[in-house]
Structures are given as C-alpha cells and as structure tokens.
C-alpha cells in the first residue's frame, strides 16, 4: 500500500545520498552566510508576529520562518543541490496547472492499471461529522507541542508581491515525494491569486501559508484535497481519508505541507 502511494506521485532522490550530512554541524552564523538572502534569529513566541510585521514594513522582500536553528544545516544542504534560480523560474513560468494535473492523472492511471488493486479506494470514506479545523502555524512548535525558544527567519530576495518565486531561490524540492521548484512556483502562484495565500514558513521539508480567502464549501474542499494530495501526499496519509482532510480545509486560514 505505502509503496503504491509513493510510486503514484513519487520523485527520485537527488544525486547523492540524502542521508549524507555535510553542513548540519556548522555554526548558525556560518550557515546564514551560505544563504543567498538575509537570515536572523527571533524568539519563537514572536516569530509569526515578526514575519507579519516584516511583510508590512518591508514588502520588497519575502519574510518567512525557516525553522529551528538546528534545522538550518539541512535547509542549506538541500538548497545547494538544486538548479539555479533562473532555470526554475523559467520552468515555473512555462508550467501550467492543467499540464501538471494531466501528468499526475496519467501517472495515477498507469499505476492503477499496473497494481490492479483498490489501494486508492482505501483513501476514501464518509464525510466526518466532527473535524477540528487546523489553526495557527506549526513552525514555532516542537515535537512536544511547546513553543520553540528561538527560530530563524529568512528575508528572501523576491518581493512579497511575487513570494512564490522564493522556491526558485531556495531550490526547494525534487527529492522523494517533494516536487521540483517549478511545481511549487506554479501552484503557490495559483493559490496566491485564488486564495490570497502568503508564505509564512518554509523549512527544509515544510511549507506553511496564511490564507486570506479560506475554503467554505464541501465541493471546493474535495477538489482542493485532490490537488493537495497530488502536491503533498503525506498530508492525506496523516489525515486518514480524502474526506477527513477536505473537511479540515473548510474554514482555516492556514495551510501546512510536509514531505518525508
């Protein structure tokens, strides 16, 4: 089952072993110097407020929470492996939602035919009667549910009005199930236009958005659940079913994505 799902929307690992760690133990000051943009520490409890203030005060740059200082090594390491920003920006401008969706559907149909089982049916169920919509951002919270004492905030090289281009400069994705930068660019541009999405957090394996125009209808939520599944399958797997995930999308002003 899991192998089937990984193959439905999977991506190969980048060149080299993902487990190889070359920068994880470098000091934070050295890691921030490696970034192609400014980064600095803030108190975890004030991180979201600090990013929102930067959005208001410095709209010529995109501010976002990178994560805990211990995660900065992986952020830099993954970033150093990707294509140049110009390549990703060009690819993102050329990619359409329709072309991407058609390619993902073709992959799905081919794998369903190959496996000839009902694995996909297991991802569906009744509409839940009681769902707790997500609220707030996950980036400031540790694995124990406590607010982290310190977080790193980045000030990306792209203006807030084009924040989706940040993924080209961080060279994000193209490993495991995490799509390449052009997919992030295309989808987030679309969500900025349709839902007023703004980038709030972007770590080495996470993305979190503030949603100005949240989903209100069940049919819209189911359509978005399908798109999110194609983009980030781990979200659906963590929720249980498409219906449970879709129900959690109705109302919240935050969307979170995580790739394993």
XYZ file of N, CA and C in Angstrom:
780
model
N 0.831 -1.202 0.000
C 0.000 0.000 0.000
C 0.870 1.258 0.000
N 1.813 1.339 0.942
C 2.638 2.541 1.035
C 3.513 2.693 -0.203
N 4.056 1.566 -0.672
C 4.901 1.628 -1.844
C 4.098 2.079 -3.062
N 2.844 1.612 -3.150
C 1.975 2.045 -4.242
C 1.794 3.557 -4.224
N 1.479 4.099 -3.038
C 1.233 5.529 -2.927
C 2.477 6.336 -3.231
N 3.634 5.834 -2.810
C 4.862 6.568 -3.089
C 5.149 6.586 -4.583
N 4.781 5.516 -5.276
C 5.029 5.466 -6.706
C 4.020 6.305 -7.483
N 2.825 6.504 -6.926
C 1.817 7.304 -7.628
C 2.325 8.695 -7.921
N 2.963 9.295 -6.927
C 3.395 10.693 -7.096
C 4.856 10.887 -6.732
N 5.626 9.840 -6.785
C 6.975 9.888 -6.259
C 7.963 10.594 -7.158
N 9.072 10.979 -6.547
C 10.204 11.550 -7.260
C 11.446 10.843 -6.764
N 12.410 10.737 -7.638
C 13.652 10.092 -7.241
C 14.444 10.998 -6.314
N 15.279 10.387 -5.524
C 16.187 11.162 -4.692
C 17.159 11.924 -5.587
N 17.637 13.080 -5.143
C 18.620 13.808 -5.935
C 19.940 13.065 -5.976
N 20.823 13.506 -6.850
C 22.126 12.880 -6.934
C 22.803 12.914 -5.576
N 23.389 11.795 -5.210
C 23.996 11.708 -3.890
C 23.030 11.143 -2.888
N 23.524 10.723 -1.775
C 22.704 10.119 -0.740
C 22.089 11.198 0.128
N 20.768 11.217 0.233
C 20.101 12.245 1.030
C 20.526 12.198 2.488
N 20.964 11.034 2.966
C 21.349 10.915 4.367
C 22.739 11.500 4.642
N 23.478 11.785 3.582
C 24.797 12.364 3.775
C 24.659 13.769 4.345
N 25.355 14.038 5.450
C 25.246 15.342 6.088
C 26.600 16.042 6.051
N 26.663 17.127 5.318
C 27.934 17.841 5.193
C 27.907 19.191 5.887
N 26.736 19.713 6.191
C 26.655 21.057 6.754
C 25.899 21.107 8.081
N 25.338 19.994 8.511
C 24.451 20.020 9.678
C 25.121 20.597 10.915
N 26.396 20.318 11.115
C 27.057 20.702 12.370
C 27.769 22.051 12.303
N 27.646 22.756 11.184
C 28.274 24.071 11.105
C 27.566 25.058 12.027
N 28.268 26.042 12.554
C 27.629 27.064 13.393
C 26.560 27.827 12.611
N 25.544 28.309 13.315
C 24.448 29.030 12.679
C 24.972 30.245 11.921
N 25.948 30.938 12.480
C 26.486 32.125 11.811
C 27.087 31.764 10.458
N 27.768 30.621 10.372
C 28.349 30.180 9.106
C 27.258 29.785 8.121
N 26.221 29.120 8.617
C 25.122 28.682 7.754
C 24.363 29.872 7.173
N 24.115 30.882 7.978
C 23.390 32.047 7.466
C 24.200 32.767 6.392
N 25.525 32.705 6.481
C 26.363 33.318 5.445
C 26.258 32.562 4.118
N 25.877 31.289 4.168
C 25.737 30.493 2.955
C 24.435 30.805 2.205
N 23.492 31.379 2.898
C 22.203 31.660 2.277
C 22.318 32.827 1.293
N 21.533 32.799 0.212
C 21.560 33.903 -0.757
C 20.655 35.052 -0.336
N 20.318 35.113 0.954
C 19.476 36.184 1.473
C 19.730 36.298 2.969
N 19.212 37.359 3.552
C 19.409 37.630 4.967
C 18.624 36.651 5.828
N 19.203 36.245 6.972
C 18.505 35.392 7.936
C 18.986 35.754 9.330
N 18.081 35.668 10.302
C 18.411 36.092 11.658
C 17.491 35.380 12.654
N 17.920 35.261 13.908
C 17.100 34.587 14.920
C 16.041 35.506 15.513
N 14.914 34.927 15.883
C 13.854 35.646 16.601
C 13.317 34.708 17.675
N 12.659 35.282 18.681
C 12.024 34.465 19.714
C 10.880 33.663 19.106
N 10.795 32.379 19.446
C 9.772 31.522 18.865
C 8.361 32.042 19.062
N 8.079 32.576 20.244
C 6.738 33.066 20.546
C 6.379 34.301 19.732
N 7.375 34.979 19.195
C 7.137 36.207 18.435
C 7.379 36.023 16.942
N 7.672 34.796 16.500
C 8.099 34.574 15.128
C 7.012 34.930 14.112
N 5.787 34.455 14.329
C 4.706 34.736 13.388
C 4.441 36.233 13.327
N 4.381 36.860 14.482
C 4.169 38.311 14.542
C 5.297 39.055 13.846
N 6.539 38.585 14.026
C 7.688 39.242 13.400
C 7.611 39.144 11.881
N 7.229 37.983 11.364
C 7.116 37.809 9.916
C 6.007 38.691 9.348
N 4.880 38.741 10.020
C 3.781 39.583 9.544
C 4.173 41.058 9.554
N 4.926 41.482 10.552
C 5.389 42.872 10.603
C 6.373 43.153 9.461
N 7.240 42.200 9.178
C 8.172 42.371 8.061
C 7.430 42.453 6.731
N 6.355 41.677 6.601
C 5.540 41.771 5.391
C 4.990 43.183 5.204
N 4.572 43.790 6.321
C 4.021 45.149 6.238
C 5.106 46.190 6.006
N 6.221 46.041 6.703
C 7.245 47.088 6.705
C 8.247 46.980 5.552
N 8.476 45.754 5.050
C 9.486 45.559 4.005
C 8.930 44.689 2.874
N 7.940 45.176 2.158
C 7.290 44.366 1.123
C 8.162 44.076 -0.094
N 9.338 44.669 -0.173
C 10.228 44.379 -1.298
C 10.999 43.077 -1.098
N 10.810 42.454 0.067
C 11.410 41.151 0.338
C 10.351 40.242 0.957
N 10.513 38.943 0.769
C 9.586 37.972 1.344
C 10.173 37.397 2.624
N 9.526 37.650 3.745
C 9.962 37.113 5.025
C 9.246 35.801 5.311
N 9.946 34.857 5.930
C 9.337 33.578 6.272
C 10.158 32.892 7.358
N 9.495 32.072 8.154
C 10.173 31.293 9.183
C 10.863 30.110 8.513
N 12.169 29.975 8.712
C 12.896 28.812 8.199
C 12.750 27.641 9.170
N 12.874 27.918 10.452
C 12.729 26.857 11.442
C 13.723 27.002 12.564
N 13.849 25.926 13.337
C 14.780 25.895 14.456
C 16.214 26.012 13.942
N 17.101 26.659 14.690
C 18.495 26.763 14.238
C 19.132 25.420 13.899
N 18.731 24.344 14.586
C 19.304 23.031 14.305
C 18.914 22.509 12.923
N 17.845 23.066 12.342
C 17.399 22.636 11.017
C 18.055 23.411 9.888
N 18.807 24.436 10.216
C 19.357 25.310 9.188
C 20.379 24.589 8.315
N 21.112 23.635 8.906
C 22.092 22.880 8.130
C 21.453 22.112 6.992
N 20.353 21.430 7.277
C 19.651 20.686 6.233
C 19.056 21.631 5.191
N 18.542 22.765 5.636
C 17.986 23.753 4.704
C 19.057 24.188 3.703
N 20.242 24.504 4.211
C 21.336 24.923 3.338
C 21.800 23.775 2.443
N 21.889 22.591 3.007
C 22.394 21.444 2.253
C 21.483 21.092 1.091
N 20.195 21.040 1.342
C 19.250 20.742 0.273
C 19.265 21.838 -0.785
N 19.387 23.083 -0.335
C 19.363 24.220 -1.247
C 20.552 24.186 -2.202
N 21.691 23.705 -1.732
C 22.906 23.706 -2.534
C 22.881 22.656 -3.642
N 21.869 21.780 -3.633
C 21.824 20.698 -4.619
C 20.987 21.023 -5.845
N 20.165 22.049 -5.781
C 19.170 22.261 -6.827
C 19.678 23.033 -8.030
N 18.754 23.229 -8.983
C 19.052 24.018 -10.178
C 19.218 25.492 -9.800
N 19.800 26.248 -10.694
C 19.924 27.685 -10.471
C 18.539 28.317 -10.464
N 18.361 29.421 -9.756
C 17.053 30.086 -9.720
C 16.504 30.425 -11.099
N 17.374 30.854 -12.014
C 16.898 31.224 -13.350
C 16.248 30.044 -14.061
N 16.835 28.870 -13.918
C 16.279 27.669 -14.552
C 14.901 27.362 -13.992
N 14.767 27.418 -12.662
C 13.488 27.102 -12.032
C 12.424 28.153 -12.318
N 12.814 29.418 -12.343
C 11.852 30.475 -12.647
C 11.317 30.330 -14.070
N 12.184 29.998 -15.005
C 11.749 29.801 -16.381
C 10.817 28.596 -16.486
N 11.173 27.506 -15.801
C 10.344 26.304 -15.831
C 8.999 26.557 -15.158
N 9.003 27.309 -14.056
C 7.760 27.618 -13.358
C 6.828 28.486 -14.184
N 7.394 29.417 -14.945
C 6.579 30.280 -15.803
C 5.969 29.499 -16.957
N 6.676 28.459 -17.409
C 6.196 27.671 -18.542
C 5.194 26.605 -18.130
N 5.222 26.174 -16.892
C 4.356 25.090 -16.430
C 2.947 25.612 -16.140
N 1.942 24.936 -16.668
C 0.560 25.290 -16.373
C -0.049 24.281 -15.415
N -1.058 24.724 -14.693
C -1.754 23.815 -13.787
C -2.365 22.652 -14.554
N -2.943 22.926 -15.704
C -3.591 21.884 -16.495
C -2.597 20.819 -16.937
N -1.411 21.241 -17.364
C -0.393 20.282 -17.799
C 0.088 19.440 -16.633
N 0.317 20.087 -15.500
C 0.759 19.356 -14.308
C -0.306 18.356 -13.854
N -1.573 18.790 -13.783
C -2.656 17.917 -13.338
C -2.832 16.735 -14.291
N -2.709 16.986 -15.585
C -2.852 15.909 -16.562
C -1.727 14.890 -16.419
N -0.515 15.363 -16.177
C 0.614 14.454 -15.996
C 0.438 13.598 -14.751
N -0.037 14.208 -13.666
C -0.247 13.453 -12.433
C -1.370 12.429 -12.595
N -2.418 12.804 -13.339
C -3.510 11.866 -13.576
C -3.038 10.694 -14.440
N -2.207 10.961 -15.420
C -1.660 9.891 -16.250
C -0.839 8.929 -15.407
N -0.009 9.458 -14.515
C 0.769 8.608 -13.609
C -0.149 7.741 -12.762
N -1.199 8.353 -12.246
C -2.129 7.626 -11.379
C -2.800 6.478 -12.135
N -3.276 6.747 -13.344
C -3.958 5.727 -14.132
C -3.020 4.582 -14.497
N -1.790 4.914 -14.849
C -0.818 3.877 -15.206
C -0.516 2.964 -14.024
N -0.402 3.552 -12.846
C -0.092 2.746 -11.669
C -1.288 1.947 -11.185
N -2.484 2.512 -11.334
C -3.677 1.744 -11.000
C -3.792 0.517 -11.894
N -3.488 0.682 -13.176
C -3.539 -0.444 -14.101
C -2.473 -1.480 -13.765
N -1.302 -1.007 -13.351
C -0.211 -1.925 -13.030
C -0.494 -2.724 -11.766
N -0.997 -2.046 -10.746
C -1.214 -2.720 -9.470
C -2.556 -3.459 -9.434
N -3.543 -2.942 -10.168
C -4.855 -3.581 -10.261
C -5.407 -3.933 -8.877
N -5.408 -2.968 -8.002
C -5.986 -3.202 -6.676
C -6.814 -1.993 -6.263
N -7.359 -2.061 -5.074
C -8.232 -0.985 -4.613
C -7.544 -0.099 -3.586
N -6.221 0.070 -3.732
C -5.481 0.869 -2.755
C -6.014 2.289 -2.669
N -6.384 2.873 -3.824
C -6.873 4.244 -3.802
C -8.214 4.351 -3.083
N -9.056 3.312 -3.211
C -10.357 3.335 -2.539
C -10.206 3.436 -1.028
N -9.096 2.922 -0.511
C -8.876 2.957 0.930
C -8.659 4.382 1.434
N -8.402 5.298 0.516
C -8.194 6.695 0.915
C -9.501 7.477 1.000
N -10.629 6.823 0.761
C -11.919 7.499 0.819
C -12.786 6.909 1.921
N -13.734 7.714 2.400
C -14.648 7.281 3.450
C -15.792 8.261 3.575
N -16.637 8.105 4.568
C -17.757 9.036 4.744
C -17.265 10.413 5.187
N -18.095 11.413 4.919
C -17.762 12.756 5.388
C -17.830 12.764 6.916
N -16.774 13.215 7.582
C -16.749 13.156 9.049
C -17.765 14.097 9.684
N -18.308 13.679 10.796
C -19.304 14.505 11.485
C -18.660 15.527 12.405
N -17.436 15.282 12.810
C -16.777 16.193 13.753
C -15.299 16.282 13.396
N -14.892 17.415 12.847
C -13.495 17.630 12.471
C -13.005 18.905 13.122
N -11.843 18.834 13.695
C -11.227 20.003 14.323
C -10.375 20.711 13.276
N -10.836 21.833 12.725
C -10.026 22.533 11.721
C -8.695 22.983 12.317
N -7.664 22.931 11.499
C -6.356 23.366 11.973
C -6.356 24.870 12.201
N -5.563 25.298 13.136
C -5.433 26.728 13.407
C -4.005 27.013 13.849
N -3.508 28.178 13.500
C -2.150 28.533 13.862
C -1.133 27.852 12.963
N 0.129 28.146 13.226
C 1.225 27.615 12.421
C 2.021 26.605 13.224
N 2.552 25.601 12.513
C 3.290 24.527 13.166
C 4.762 24.869 13.367
N 5.304 25.770 12.541
C 6.736 26.052 12.588
C 7.250 26.443 13.979
N 6.505 27.239 14.760
C 7.033 27.610 16.077
C 6.939 26.504 17.131
N 6.298 25.366 16.803
C 6.017 24.332 17.803
C 6.979 23.155 17.642
N 7.490 22.639 18.766
C 8.376 21.479 18.707
C 7.571 20.186 18.769
N 8.256 19.050 18.793
C 7.589 17.753 18.768
C 6.791 17.473 20.039
N 7.046 18.230 21.078
C 6.317 18.051 22.337
C 5.147 19.018 22.466
N 4.887 19.803 21.412
C 3.792 20.756 21.452
C 4.137 22.054 22.153
N 5.397 22.301 22.401
C 5.838 23.514 23.093
C 6.402 24.514 22.090
N 6.266 25.785 22.394
C 6.802 26.828 21.518
C 8.329 26.820 21.617
N 8.980 26.794 20.465
C 10.444 26.786 20.445
C 10.978 28.126 20.969
N 12.049 28.092 21.749
C 12.585 29.352 22.289
C 13.147 30.275 21.208
N 13.638 29.688 20.106
C 14.254 30.514 19.063
C 13.996 29.902 17.692
N 13.787 30.755 16.714
C 13.601 30.339 15.331
C 14.416 31.246 14.414
N 14.718 30.729 13.225
C 15.423 31.523 12.224
C 14.411 32.050 11.210
N 14.458 33.332 10.945
C 13.605 33.964 9.939
C 14.472 34.372 8.759
N 13.987 34.077 7.549
C 14.694 34.478 6.345
C 14.025 35.673 5.691
N 14.814 36.491 5.014
C 14.310 37.611 4.213
C 14.738 37.348 2.785
N 13.844 36.687 2.035
C 14.182 36.233 0.697
C 14.422 37.357 -0.294
N 15.044 37.022 -1.431
C 15.400 38.042 -2.428
C 14.239 38.457 -3.321
N 13.076 37.831 -3.183
C 11.945 38.182 -4.039
C 10.980 39.094 -3.289
N 10.314 40.011 -3.986
C 9.328 40.873 -3.321
C 8.120 40.068 -2.871
N 7.452 40.554 -1.841
C 6.287 39.861 -1.304
C 5.217 39.669 -2.378
N 5.123 40.599 -3.309
C 4.125 40.508 -4.368
C 4.363 39.310 -5.288
N 5.576 38.717 -5.250
C 5.889 37.527 -6.033
C 6.552 36.485 -5.137
N 5.990 36.287 -3.969
C 6.639 35.433 -2.968
C 6.840 34.000 -3.438
N 6.007 33.513 -4.363
C 6.127 32.131 -4.837
C 7.455 31.884 -5.550
N 8.122 32.951 -6.001
C 9.427 32.790 -6.630
C 10.512 32.415 -5.613
N 10.189 32.524 -4.336
C 11.143 32.144 -3.288
C 11.633 30.718 -3.482
N 10.761 29.826 -3.961
C 11.134 28.417 -4.101
C 12.221 28.199 -5.149
N 12.347 29.127 -6.071
C 13.449 29.033 -7.030
C 14.774 29.362 -6.343
N 14.753 30.352 -5.469
C 15.989 30.782 -4.812
C 16.415 29.829 -3.696
N 15.450 29.166 -3.059
C 15.811 28.151 -2.064
C 16.034 26.790 -2.718
N 15.751 26.684 -4.020
C 15.974 25.457 -4.803
C 15.265 24.274 -4.147
N 14.037 24.516 -3.760
C 13.302 23.581 -2.910
C 12.694 22.429 -3.702
N 12.934 21.205 -3.211
C 12.234 20.046 -3.731
C 13.061 19.150 -4.619
N 12.328 18.309 -5.385
C 12.912 17.334 -6.304
C 13.625 16.207 -5.567
N 13.097 15.838 -4.414
C 13.564 14.655 -3.694
C 12.342 13.922 -3.135
N 12.436 12.593 -3.093
C 11.322 11.765 -2.616
C 10.008 12.234 -3.250
N 8.983 12.503 -2.429
C 7.692 12.942 -2.945
C 7.575 14.456 -3.076
N 8.622 15.168 -2.706
C 8.583 16.637 -2.789
C 8.876 17.068 -4.222
N 7.933 17.764 -4.864
C 8.109 18.110 -6.284
C 9.218 19.126 -6.510
N 9.633 19.297 -7.765
C 10.694 20.260 -8.073
C 10.215 21.693 -7.919
N 11.132 22.644 -7.903
C 10.769 24.040 -7.639
C 9.690 24.595 -8.547
N 9.696 24.217 -9.841
C 8.709 24.798 -10.750
C 7.276 24.441 -10.370
N 7.080 23.288 -9.760
C 5.731 22.912 -9.312
C 5.319 23.782 -8.126
N 6.222 23.968 -7.185
C 5.932 24.859 -6.059
C 5.606 26.266 -6.571
N 6.404 26.751 -7.511
C 6.189 28.093 -8.053
C 4.811 28.205 -8.687
N 4.478 27.245 -9.541
C 3.202 27.289 -10.261
C 2.008 27.201 -9.316
N 2.017 26.229 -8.397
C 0.862 26.039 -7.517
C 0.691 27.194 -6.536
N 1.787 27.664 -5.976
C 1.657 28.741 -4.989
C 1.262 30.064 -5.655
N 1.698 30.277 -6.875
C 1.222 31.446 -7.619
C -0.292 31.350 -7.789
N -0.771 30.179 -8.136
C -2.214 29.959 -8.313
C -2.963 30.207 -7.000
N -2.427 29.685 -5.894
C -3.109 29.855 -4.605
C -3.044 31.296 -4.119
N -1.991 32.010 -4.470
C -1.934 33.433 -4.130
C -3.042 34.188 -4.846
N -3.283 33.839 -6.111
C -4.324 34.513 -6.892
C -5.722 34.133 -6.419
N -5.945 32.851 -6.150
C -7.297 32.366 -5.852
C -7.669 32.476 -4.385
N -6.689 32.345 -3.490
C -6.992 32.306 -2.058
C -6.242 33.355 -1.244
N -5.543 34.254 -1.920
C -4.795 35.276 -1.206
C -3.710 34.690 -0.326
N -3.104 33.570 -0.751
C -2.093 32.884 0.069
C -0.816 33.719 0.174
N -0.214 33.650 1.352
C 1.062 34.316 1.628
C 1.973 33.312 2.333
N 3.220 33.266 1.931
C 4.186 32.377 2.578
C 4.496 32.866 3.987
N 4.396 31.946 4.958
C 4.724 32.280 6.345
C 5.898 31.457 6.864
N 6.026 30.204 6.423
C 7.114 29.341 6.887
C 7.559 28.448 5.741
N 8.869 28.255 5.633
C 9.442 27.412 4.584
C 10.740 26.846 5.121
N 10.662 25.584 5.584
C 11.846 24.908 6.078
C 12.416 23.969 5.039
N 13.279 23.054 5.481
C 13.882 22.144 4.515
C 12.905 21.086 4.036
N 11.809 20.843 4.781
C 10.818 19.861 4.335
C 9.379 20.309 4.604
N 9.167 21.597 4.867
C 7.831 22.098 5.184
C 7.552 23.423 4.484
N 6.269 23.676 4.259
C 5.800 24.963 3.756
C 4.495 25.273 4.477
N 4.337 26.516 4.961
C 3.091 26.926 5.601
C 2.637 28.259 5.018
N 1.322 28.346 4.786
C 0.739 29.522 4.159
C -0.320 30.148 5.046
N -0.445 31.465 4.943
C -1.570 32.200 5.504
C -2.582 32.384 4.379
N -3.830 32.000 4.621
C -4.869 32.006 3.591
C -5.877 33.113 3.886
N -5.922 34.115 3.015
C -6.840 35.249 3.209
C -8.269 34.900 2.811
N -8.421 33.981 1.840
C -9.755 33.585 1.359
C -9.912 32.082 1.565
N -10.287 31.673 2.775
C -10.364 30.228 3.063
C -11.505 29.540 2.313
N -11.406 28.241 2.217
C -12.424 27.422 1.564
C -13.672 27.376 2.439
N -14.844 27.453 1.806
C -16.111 27.485 2.547
C -17.044 26.330 2.205
N -16.885 25.721 1.010
C -17.845 24.722 0.561
C -17.210 23.332 0.508
N -18.057 22.317 0.696
C -17.570 20.940 0.693
C -17.012 20.544 -0.669
N -17.691 20.896 -1.753
C -17.212 20.510 -3.075
C -15.868 21.146 -3.390
N -15.720 22.412 -2.983
C -14.444 23.099 -3.186
C -13.344 22.438 -2.362
N -13.684 22.042 -1.144
C -12.713 21.391 -0.268
C -12.261 20.053 -0.847
N -13.178 19.288 -1.428
C -12.807 18.000 -2.020
C -11.895 18.205 -3.231
N -12.174 19.208 -4.034
C -11.294 19.484 -5.177
C -9.902 19.883 -4.707
N -9.845 20.712 -3.652
C -8.551 21.134 -3.150
C -7.816 19.980 -2.479
N -8.545 19.085 -1.824
C -7.913 17.914 -1.216
C -7.215 17.075 -2.278
N -7.836 16.944 -3.429
C -7.220 16.192 -4.531
C -5.942 16.871 -5.002
N -5.983 18.202 -5.133
C -4.784 18.933 -5.556
C -3.683 18.802 -4.507
N -4.050 18.964 -3.244
C -3.059 18.830 -2.174
C -2.453 17.439 -2.166
N -3.277 16.423 -2.459
C -2.762 15.048 -2.488
C -1.723 14.875 -3.581
N -1.989 15.459 -4.748
C -1.017 15.377 -5.830
C 0.266 16.130 -5.471
N 0.099 17.224 -4.752
C 1.237 18.071 -4.381
C 1.997 17.505 -3.186
N 1.280 17.055 -2.180
C 1.906 16.630 -0.917
C 1.140 15.436 -0.349
N 1.394 14.221 -0.836
C 0.637 13.041 -0.398
C 0.652 12.805 1.102
N 1.728 13.205 1.777
C 1.812 12.955 3.220
C 0.706 13.653 3.997
N 0.168 14.753 3.464
C -0.932 15.430 4.142
C -2.152 14.521 4.245
N -2.499 13.844 3.142
C -3.653 12.954 3.140
C -3.389 11.745 4.018
N -2.202 11.182 3.907
C -1.887 9.997 4.695
C -2.012 10.297 6.185
N -1.607 11.473 6.594
C -1.708 11.834 8.003
C -3.128 12.066 8.452
N -3.999 12.519 7.528
C -5.392 12.812 7.881
C -6.233 11.547 7.968
N -5.928 10.553 7.146
C -6.692 9.318 7.134
C -7.405 9.092 5.829
N -8.322 9.974 5.439
C -9.057 9.862 4.175
C -9.145 11.228 3.503
N -9.510 11.206 2.213
C -9.723 12.458 1.496
C -10.800 13.297 2.180
N -11.866 12.625 2.597
C -12.980 13.345 3.196
C -12.575 14.004 4.511
N -11.798 13.303 5.323
C -11.345 13.895 6.584
C -10.425 15.081 6.327
N -9.554 14.931 5.344
C -8.656 16.029 5.027
C -9.418 17.212 4.456
N -10.354 16.932 3.529
C -11.145 18.008 2.927
C -11.929 18.770 3.982
N -12.512 18.044 4.936
C -13.277 18.698 5.996
C -12.387 19.628 6.809
N -11.127 19.248 6.987
C -10.211 20.087 7.764
C -9.811 21.351 7.011
N -10.074 21.397 5.694
C -9.737 22.580 4.895
C -10.826 23.645 4.917
N -12.003 23.311 5.387
C -13.111 24.266 5.380
C -12.982 25.221 6.567
N -12.658 26.463 6.262
C -12.591 27.482 7.311
C -11.215 27.955 7.718
N -10.221 27.067 7.900
C -8.928 27.522 8.414
C -8.226 28.533 7.506
N -7.474 29.411 8.114
C -6.703 30.409 7.377
C -5.227 30.036 7.313
N -4.910 28.794 7.621
C -3.531 28.304 7.498
C -3.544 26.974 6.757
N -2.597 26.797 5.844
C -2.369 25.509 5.187
C -0.919 25.107 5.477
N -0.735 23.846 5.828
C 0.610 23.337 6.121
C 0.901 22.123 5.257
N 2.142 22.024 4.777
C 2.577 20.899 3.954
C 3.892 20.360 4.510
N 3.995 19.033 4.486
C 5.210 18.385 4.986
C 5.524 17.180 4.126
N 6.811 17.058 3.745
C 7.258 15.936 2.933
C 8.265 15.110 3.720
N 8.134 13.802 3.645
C 9.042 12.892 4.345
C 10.270 12.629 3.492
